[in-house]
Tab-separated table of C-alpha atoms and ligand atoms in Angstrom:
chain	number	residue	atom	x	y	z
G	1	UNK	CA	28.449	-5.948	-2.842
G	2	UNK	CA	24.627	-7.582	-1.973
G	3	UNK	CA	22.321	-5.187	-0.035
G	4	UNK	CA	20.421	-6.866	2.577
G	5	UNK	CA	17.158	-5.344	2.944
G	6	UNK	CA	14.549	-6.048	5.881
G	7	UNK	CA	10.839	-5.527	4.109
G	8	UNK	CA	8.474	-5.381	6.601
G	9	UNK	CA	4.621	-6.112	5.709
G	10	UNK	CA	5.924	-8.274	2.495
G	11	UNK	CA	3.133	-10.601	2.993
G	12	UNK	CA	0.688	-7.996	2.153
G	13	UNK	CA	-0.465	-6.736	-1.336
G	14	UNK	CA	2.120	-3.827	-2.124
G	15	UNK	CA	5.269	-5.478	0.134
G	16	UNK	CA	5.144	-8.493	-1.755
G	17	UNK	CA	4.622	-7.290	-5.201
G	18	UNK	CA	8.049	-5.143	-4.006
G	19	UNK	CA	9.733	-8.339	-3.330
G	20	UNK	CA	8.421	-10.642	-6.141
G	21	UNK	CA	9.953	-7.409	-8.324
G	22	UNK	CA	13.164	-7.084	-6.797
G	23	UNK	CA	13.906	-10.823	-6.992
G	24	UNK	CA	12.469	-11.212	-9.992
G	25	UNK	CA	14.232	-11.011	-13.547
G	26	UNK	CA	13.746	-7.501	-13.916
G	27	UNK	CA	15.081	-6.620	-10.522
G	28	UNK	CA	18.323	-4.591	-9.709
G	29	UNK	CA	20.156	-7.879	-8.589
G	30	UNK	CA	22.796	-7.913	-5.761
G	31	UNK	CA	19.696	-7.523	-3.367
G	32	UNK	CA	18.618	-10.100	-0.005
G	33	UNK	CA	15.704	-9.678	1.187
G	34	UNK	CA	14.007	-10.653	4.785
G	35	UNK	CA	10.627	-10.189	5.089
G	36	UNK	CA	9.230	-9.553	8.583
G	37	UNK	CA	5.584	-10.215	8.743
G	38	UNK	CA	3.038	-10.962	11.519
G	39	UNK	CA	0.590	-12.756	9.026
G	40	UNK	CA	-2.413	-10.479	9.924
G	41	UNK	CA	-5.770	-11.410	8.109
G	42	UNK	CA	-4.291	-9.492	5.353
G	43	UNK	CA	-1.094	-11.129	4.844
G	44	UNK	CA	-0.777	-14.132	2.934
G	45	UNK	CA	2.275	-16.724	2.795
G	46	UNK	CA	0.914	-17.409	-0.576
G	47	UNK	CA	2.023	-13.983	-2.006
G	48	UNK	CA	5.380	-15.017	-1.675
G	49	UNK	CA	5.772	-18.538	-3.440
G	50	UNK	CA	7.062	-17.143	-6.501
G	51	UNK	CA	10.285	-16.318	-4.493
G	52	UNK	CA	10.226	-18.750	-1.741
G	53	UNK	CA	13.494	-20.507	-3.244
G	54	UNK	CA	15.006	-17.745	-4.108
G	55	UNK	CA	18.606	-18.110	-2.500
G	56	UNK	CA	18.451	-14.187	-1.372
G	57	UNK	CA	14.872	-14.543	0.130
G	58	UNK	CA	13.842	-15.254	3.762
G	59	UNK	CA	10.953	-15.068	5.779
G	60	UNK	CA	10.366	-14.468	9.427
G	61	UNK	CA	6.990	-14.606	11.056
G	62	UNK	CA	7.236	-11.655	13.852
G	63	UNK	CA	5.502	-8.207	15.115
G	64	UNK	CA	7.198	-5.080	14.080
G	65	UNK	CA	6.033	-4.251	17.793
G	66	UNK	CA	8.409	-6.458	19.277
G	67	UNK	CA	11.621	-4.900	20.077
G	68	UNK	CA	13.869	-7.677	20.688
G	69	UNK	CA	12.946	-9.787	17.660
G	70	UNK	CA	13.378	-6.114	15.199
G	71	UNK	CA	16.657	-5.338	17.012
G	72	UNK	CA	17.981	-8.544	16.202
G	73	UNK	CA	17.233	-8.266	12.397
G	74	UNK	CA	18.085	-4.698	12.488
G	75	UNK	CA	21.765	-5.792	13.077
G	76	UNK	CA	21.647	-8.141	10.051
G	77	UNK	CA	20.371	-5.723	7.234
G	78	UNK	CA	21.750	-2.265	5.159
G	79	UNK	CA	18.244	-1.049	4.669
G	80	UNK	CA	14.719	-1.104	5.589
G	81	UNK	CA	11.514	-0.704	3.648
G	82	UNK	CA	8.611	-0.496	5.807
G	83	UNK	CA	4.791	-1.439	4.746
G	84	UNK	CA	3.730	-3.339	7.572
G	85	UNK	CA	0.691	-1.715	8.753
G	86	UNK	CA	-3.258	-2.044	9.314
G	87	UNK	CA	-4.534	-0.649	6.247
G	88	UNK	CA	-8.275	-0.545	5.773
G	89	UNK	CA	-9.973	2.500	6.872
G	90	UNK	CA	-13.336	0.893	7.401
G	91	UNK	CA	-11.871	-1.429	9.661
G	92	UNK	CA	-10.166	1.734	11.498
G	93	UNK	CA	-13.836	3.093	12.387
G	94	UNK	CA	-14.660	-0.005	13.550
G	95	UNK	CA	-11.680	0.097	16.063
G	96	UNK	CA	-8.757	2.076	15.950
G	97	UNK	CA	-6.618	0.038	18.667
G	98	UNK	CA	-4.611	-1.803	16.307
G	99	UNK	CA	-4.054	0.856	13.736
G	100	UNK	CA	-2.179	2.737	16.613
G	101	UNK	CA	-0.309	-0.177	17.795
G	102	UNK	CA	1.223	-1.193	14.660
G	103	UNK	CA	1.205	1.795	12.518
G	104	UNK	CA	2.561	4.163	15.612
G	105	UNK	CA	3.779	1.767	17.951
G	106	UNK	CA	5.501	-0.517	15.297
G	107	UNK	CA	6.838	2.051	13.067
G	108	UNK	CA	8.492	3.548	16.203
G	109	UNK	CA	9.956	0.294	17.543
G	110	UNK	CA	11.425	-0.366	13.946
G	111	UNK	CA	12.990	3.176	13.230
G	112	UNK	CA	14.200	3.292	16.610
G	113	UNK	CA	16.248	-0.195	16.480
G	114	UNK	CA	17.330	1.100	12.633
G	115	UNK	CA	18.508	4.212	14.200
G	116	UNK	CA	20.588	1.858	17.226
G	117	UNK	CA	21.774	-0.712	14.433
G	118	UNK	CA	22.974	1.902	12.188
G	119	UNK	CA	20.532	1.112	9.077
G	120	UNK	CA	22.073	3.130	6.073
G	121	UNK	CA	18.349	3.769	4.847
G	122	UNK	CA	14.779	3.575	5.945
G	123	UNK	CA	12.197	3.379	3.570
G	124	UNK	CA	8.815	4.117	5.139
G	125	UNK	CA	5.548	3.727	3.055
G	126	UNK	CA	2.745	6.378	3.342
G	127	UNK	CA	-0.063	6.974	1.928
G	128	UNK	CA	-2.162	10.304	0.498
G	129	UNK	CA	-4.801	9.821	2.926
G	130	UNK	CA	-2.508	11.556	5.461
G	131	UNK	CA	-3.390	15.124	3.868
G	132	UNK	CA	-6.995	14.761	4.287
G	133	UNK	CA	-9.391	15.969	1.370
G	134	UNK	CA	-8.879	18.326	-1.262
G	135	UNK	CA	-11.963	19.619	-3.309
G	136	UNK	CA	-9.430	21.111	-6.424
G	137	UNK	CA	-5.720	21.006	-6.954
G	138	UNK	CA	-3.330	18.675	-5.791
G	139	UNK	CA	-1.351	18.683	-2.560
G	140	UNK	CA	2.572	19.226	-2.610
G	141	UNK	CA	4.793	17.439	-0.049
G	142	UNK	CA	4.866	20.822	2.141
G	143	UNK	CA	1.168	21.038	2.584
G	144	UNK	CA	0.131	20.358	6.598
G	145	UNK	CA	-1.009	16.867	7.456
G	146	UNK	CA	-4.884	16.647	8.016
G	147	UNK	CA	-6.024	13.336	7.929
G	148	UNK	CA	-9.578	12.309	9.053
G	149	UNK	CA	-9.698	8.703	9.746
G	150	UNK	CA	-7.890	6.870	12.472
G	151	UNK	CA	-6.167	4.619	9.578
G	152	UNK	CA	-4.763	8.004	7.757
G	153	UNK	CA	-4.257	9.495	11.413
G	154	UNK	CA	-2.224	6.708	12.657
G	155	UNK	CA	-0.248	6.875	9.447
G	156	UNK	CA	0.284	10.415	9.710
G	157	UNK	CA	1.555	9.972	13.110
G	158	UNK	CA	4.123	7.406	11.742
G	159	UNK	CA	5.382	9.643	9.141
G	160	UNK	CA	6.024	12.408	11.811
G	161	UNK	CA	7.962	9.765	13.783
G	162	UNK	CA	10.092	8.517	11.172
G	163	UNK	CA	10.846	11.777	9.912
G	164	UNK	CA	11.628	12.938	13.880
G	165	UNK	CA	14.456	10.276	13.353
G	166	UNK	CA	16.480	12.358	10.427
G	167	UNK	CA	15.833	15.579	11.974
G	168	UNK	CA	16.824	14.398	15.795
G	169	UNK	CA	19.358	11.405	14.801
G	170	UNK	CA	20.439	12.118	11.252
G	171	UNK	CA	19.034	8.711	10.505
G	172	UNK	CA	18.405	8.489	6.396
G	173	UNK	CA	14.857	8.163	6.610
G	174	UNK	CA	12.854	8.704	2.946
G	175	UNK	CA	9.143	8.775	2.944
G	176	UNK	CA	6.510	7.903	0.175
G	177	UNK	CA	2.949	8.930	0.257
G	178	UNK	CA	1.424	7.384	-2.462
G	179	UNK	CA	-2.283	7.477	-4.187
G	180	UNK	CA	-4.518	4.392	-4.269
G	181	UNK	CA	-2.873	1.018	-5.690
G	182	UNK	CA	-4.916	-1.459	-7.543
G	183	UNK	CA	-3.723	-4.988	-9.191
G	184	UNK	CA	-3.468	-8.567	-8.335
G	185	UNK	CA	-2.998	-10.224	-5.324
G	186	UNK	CA	-5.129	-7.272	-3.527
G	187	UNK	CA	-7.194	-8.276	-0.471
G	188	UNK	CA	-11.066	-8.506	-1.293
G	189	UNK	CA	-11.933	-6.239	1.217
G	190	UNK	CA	-10.374	-3.142	-0.960
G	191	UNK	CA	-13.239	-1.667	-3.571
G	192	UNK	CA	-11.450	-2.819	-6.789
G	193	UNK	CA	-11.195	-6.442	-5.649
G	194	UNK	CA	-14.420	-6.548	-3.845
G	195	UNK	CA	-16.221	-5.464	-6.781
G	196	UNK	CA	-14.662	-7.551	-9.360
G	197	UNK	CA	-14.937	-10.433	-7.065
G	198	UNK	CA	-18.838	-9.759	-6.540
G	199	UNK	CA	-19.516	-9.220	-10.019
G	200	UNK	CA	-17.573	-12.503	-11.105
G	201	UNK	CA	-20.067	-14.349	-8.656
G	202	UNK	CA	-23.278	-12.598	-9.999
G	203	UNK	CA	-23.550	-10.403	-6.643
G	204	UNK	CA	-24.212	-6.797	-6.078
G	205	UNK	CA	-21.586	-4.351	-5.582
G	206	UNK	CA	-21.779	-2.111	-2.583
G	207	UNK	CA	-21.583	1.864	-3.826
G	208	UNK	CA	-21.061	4.436	-0.948
G	209	UNK	CA	-22.847	7.422	-0.689
G	210	UNK	CA	-23.919	9.259	-3.796
G	211	UNK	CA	-20.910	7.588	-5.345
G	212	UNK	CA	-19.138	10.933	-6.146
G	213	UNK	CA	-16.007	10.310	-3.795
G	214	UNK	CA	-12.676	11.052	-6.096
G	215	UNK	CA	-9.187	8.746	-5.978
G	216	UNK	CA	-6.115	8.647	-8.177
G	217	UNK	CA	-5.306	4.906	-8.820
G	218	UNK	CA	-1.834	3.806	-9.208
G	219	UNK	CA	-1.082	0.196	-10.636
G	220	UNK	CA	1.453	-1.561	-8.059
G	221	UNK	CA	3.682	-1.583	-10.803
G	222	UNK	CA	4.205	2.305	-10.524
G	223	UNK	CA	4.183	2.463	-6.988
G	224	UNK	CA	6.995	-0.091	-7.018
G	225	UNK	CA	8.918	1.769	-9.424
G	226	UNK	CA	8.750	5.047	-7.212
G	227	UNK	CA	9.358	3.107	-4.172
G	228	UNK	CA	12.560	1.689	-5.554
G	229	UNK	CA	13.508	5.524	-7.314
G	230	UNK	CA	13.220	6.362	-3.908
G	231	UNK	CA	15.510	3.979	-2.226
G	232	UNK	CA	18.437	4.256	-4.591
G	233	UNK	CA	18.065	7.491	-5.501
G	234	UNK	CA	16.402	9.861	-3.186
G	235	UNK	CA	17.427	12.100	-0.516
G	236	UNK	CA	17.518	11.666	3.046
G	237	UNK	CA	14.914	13.511	5.241
G	238	UNK	CA	12.874	13.743	2.113
G	239	UNK	CA	8.803	13.038	1.248
G	240	UNK	CA	7.591	11.679	-2.197
G	241	UNK	CA	4.260	11.681	-3.306
G	242	UNK	CA	3.580	8.922	-6.048
G	243	UNK	CA	0.824	9.025	-7.902
G	244	UNK	CA	-0.867	7.475	-11.011
G	245	UNK	CA	-2.661	10.584	-12.642
G	246	UNK	CA	-6.143	8.528	-13.371
G	247	UNK	CA	-8.761	10.431	-11.103
G	248	UNK	CA	-12.004	8.681	-10.870
G	249	UNK	CA	-14.617	9.037	-8.885
G	250	UNK	CA	-16.264	5.588	-7.376
G	251	UNK	CA	-18.866	6.025	-9.811
G	252	UNK	CA	-16.872	6.118	-13.014
G	253	UNK	CA	-14.740	3.260	-11.430
G	254	UNK	CA	-18.068	1.430	-10.629
G	255	UNK	CA	-19.212	1.969	-14.423
G	256	UNK	CA	-15.741	0.560	-15.842
G	257	UNK	CA	-15.713	-2.728	-13.430
G	258	UNK	CA	-19.163	-3.680	-14.512
G	259	UNK	CA	-18.268	-3.029	-18.159
G	260	UNK	CA	-15.254	-5.426	-17.497
G	261	UNK	CA	-17.158	-8.012	-16.104
G	262	UNK	CA	-19.954	-7.477	-18.446
G	263	UNK	CA	-22.498	-7.006	-15.936
G	264	UNK	CA	-25.492	-4.184	-16.001
G	265	UNK	CA	-25.500	-1.255	-13.583
G	266	UNK	CA	-29.436	-1.409	-12.662
G	267	UNK	CA	-28.899	-4.954	-11.754
G	268	UNK	CA	-25.292	-5.231	-10.061
G	269	UNK	CA	-25.648	-1.907	-8.018
G	270	UNK	CA	-26.387	-1.128	-4.417
G	271	UNK	CA	-26.345	2.160	-3.220
G	272	UNK	CA	-25.173	2.216	0.750
G	273	UNK	CA	-24.800	4.525	3.605
G	274	UNK	CA	-21.598	6.523	3.106
G	275	UNK	CA	-18.842	5.854	4.849
G	276	UNK	CA	-18.335	7.829	8.384
G	277	UNK	CA	-16.147	10.762	7.478
G	278	UNK	CA	-15.525	9.944	3.996
G	279	UNK	CA	-12.833	12.141	2.533
G	280	UNK	CA	-14.236	13.655	-0.609
G	281	UNK	CA	-11.312	13.868	-2.896
G	282	UNK	CA	-7.299	12.931	-2.821
G	283	UNK	CA	-4.874	14.404	-5.093
G	284	UNK	CA	-1.107	14.397	-4.833
G	285	UNK	CA	1.228	16.777	-6.728
G	286	UNK	CA	4.167	14.383	-7.957
G	287	UNK	CA	6.467	17.382	-9.593
G	288	UNK	CA	9.112	16.264	-7.053
G	289	UNK	CA	9.381	12.793	-7.752
G	290	UNK	CA	9.076	13.520	-11.394
G	291	UNK	CA	11.829	16.085	-11.724
G	292	UNK	CA	14.197	14.975	-9.279
G	293	UNK	CA	14.252	11.035	-9.577
G	294	UNK	CA	12.646	10.556	-13.094
G	295	UNK	CA	9.036	8.950	-12.281
G	296	UNK	CA	7.043	8.532	-14.643
G	297	UNK	CA	3.797	6.008	-14.249
G	298	UNK	CA	3.711	3.469	-17.117
G	299	UNK	CA	0.846	1.171	-16.799
G	300	UNK	CA	-2.258	3.073	-18.313
G	301	UNK	CA	-5.801	2.195	-16.469
G	302	UNK	CA	-7.640	0.627	-18.896
G	303	UNK	CA	-4.885	-1.756	-19.480
G	304	UNK	CA	-4.339	-2.430	-15.573
G	305	UNK	CA	-7.534	-2.754	-14.994
G	306	UNK	CA	-8.437	-5.067	-17.730
G	307	UNK	CA	-5.229	-7.548	-16.490
G	308	UNK	CA	-6.555	-7.169	-12.886
G	309	UNK	CA	-10.022	-8.508	-13.845
G	310	UNK	CA	-8.350	-11.373	-15.847
G	311	UNK	CA	-5.970	-12.186	-12.881
G	312	UNK	CA	-9.211	-12.532	-10.450
G	313	UNK	CA	-11.117	-14.616	-13.171
G	314	UNK	CA	-7.816	-17.212	-13.285
G	315	UNK	CA	-7.281	-17.118	-9.617
G	316	UNK	CA	-10.249	-18.173	-7.757
G	317	UNK	CA	-8.323	-20.224	-5.563
G	318	UNK	CA	-6.268	-17.522	-4.206
G	319	UNK	CA	-9.557	-15.118	-3.004
G	320	UNK	CA	-12.578	-17.276	-2.448
G	321	UNK	CA	-10.932	-18.685	1.044
G	322	UNK	CA	-10.100	-14.931	1.859
G	323	UNK	CA	-13.387	-13.919	1.054
G	324	UNK	CA	-15.337	-16.895	2.816
G	325	UNK	CA	-13.071	-16.365	6.081
G	326	UNK	CA	-13.392	-12.462	6.347
G	327	UNK	CA	-16.977	-12.981	5.573
G	328	UNK	CA	-16.939	-10.515	2.531
V	401	NAD	N1	-3.013	0.051	-0.646
V	401	NAD	C1	-3.104	0.863	-0.942
V	401	NAD	O1	-3.751	1.419	-2.007
V	401	NAD	C2	-1.843	2.090	-0.237
V	401	NAD	C3	-1.895	3.268	-0.717
V	401	NAD	C4	-0.707	3.963	-0.288
V	401	NAD	C5	-0.359	3.381	0.705
V	401	NAD	N2	-0.384	2.133	1.165
V	401	NAD	C6	0.411	1.738	2.407
V	401	NAD	O2	1.599	0.790	1.712
V	401	NAD	C7	1.924	-0.436	2.832
V	401	NAD	C8	0.887	-1.628	2.464
V	401	NAD	O3	-0.321	-1.561	2.287
V	401	NAD	P1	-0.977	-2.952	1.567
V	401	NAD	O4	-2.129	-2.480	0.959
V	401	NAD	O5	0.067	-3.593	0.700
V	401	NAD	O6	-1.321	-3.355	2.923
V	401	NAD	P2	-1.792	-5.122	3.234
V	401	NAD	O7	-3.102	-4.760	4.511
V	401	NAD	O8	-2.497	-6.020	2.139
V	401	NAD	O9	-0.699	-5.431	4.107
V	401	NAD	C9	-0.268	-5.195	5.431
V	401	NAD	C10	0.857	-6.481	5.652
V	401	NAD	O10	1.480	-5.763	6.886
V	401	NAD	C11	1.622	-7.228	7.960
V	401	NAD	N3	1.476	-6.923	9.149
V	401	NAD	C12	0.432	-5.661	10.115
V	401	NAD	N4	0.636	-5.845	10.944
V	401	NAD	C13	1.841	-6.182	11.420
V	401	NAD	C14	2.703	-6.310	12.301
V	401	NAD	N5	2.422	-5.655	13.763
V	401	NAD	N6	3.959	-6.820	11.947
V	401	NAD	C15	4.324	-7.014	11.042
V	401	NAD	N7	4.087	-7.248	9.978
V	401	NAD	C16	2.298	-6.498	10.115
V	401	NAD	C17	0.342	-7.779	7.284
V	401	NAD	O11	0.285	-9.327	7.873
V	401	NAD	C18	0.429	-8.121	5.745
V	401	NAD	O12	1.082	-8.691	5.413
V	401	NAD	C19	0.563	0.437	4.387
V	401	NAD	O13	1.575	0.787	4.848
V	401	NAD	C20	-0.044	1.419	3.554
V	401	NAD	O14	-0.395	2.213	4.570
V	401	NAD	C21	-1.196	1.316	0.734
């Protein structure tokens, strides 16, 4: 029997990769997907061109904060995978209102409608940033949430609201908390695509502070793999960390990107004032998803990065207008 999945934020970076993967040749089959996306600056209909003519695909432009629309859609679906969010930390520092509206109010609107419609499974996509910053070691899922930016605080709030619907109403809610993703179709305001596209244009790259902030990098293929394991085999009311195991300081990452683009450090790197409240290091402990669901990241970072650089080199028509519009 076909499972009807409502995917919010499916025109964005990770959501669109999830949709392309599920409806692609290596997908699970027997799924029909409706994407609900507002098409903010980060949403791009072109990200879904590959699946537009698939018989199991439908697109609805709309806001997850619209209870009427969301209620109607829930009645027509079995499961929800919820990606929609305001996702850029720097923008949340400039102003947090949209982050609270979409990430907190939007998630509540969705999950309340899911509960009322008797949705079978609700997968809430969250981030490792909800745990705060950690100097050494890694966070297990039981670690208290200590978010620092307006973005991560709004995401943490949405995690708690989502989980409260399991505890209170018995709704099958599953939460994923993933480390930094990279790959193709990534909006060029984020560090990896910003640096690659700047370097391809012979421009400098802005490195925050001392470049010592550390992130764990995960290819989008492996994030999608983890989400699918959680959707199909995870347990209700549980949180699953998803990580890549490739920890790099921003300085190390910059070095690798310069090498991949054939650029020189002294000519291409410009140190800029650090991001306010910049978390020093993120690191998730992925023992639970590995042992319980058999998750294993498959894409090694060197290969994934080379493929990503090649994609941006070959797809200027995708990113040039986005950079121009966002004045990046
Ligand atoms: N990018 C990462 O490295 C990363 C890591 C861990 C978790 N996450 C989480 O994964 C999810 C997706 O991230 P992404 O990088 O693909 O984000 P993105 O910014 O590329 O895409 C977000 C999508 O949500 C849509 N959207 C925004 N507000 C909406 C609203 N009110 N109603 C309907 N649609 C709306 C946008 O149009 C866009 O298509 C987010 O929840 C994010 O917190 C991202």
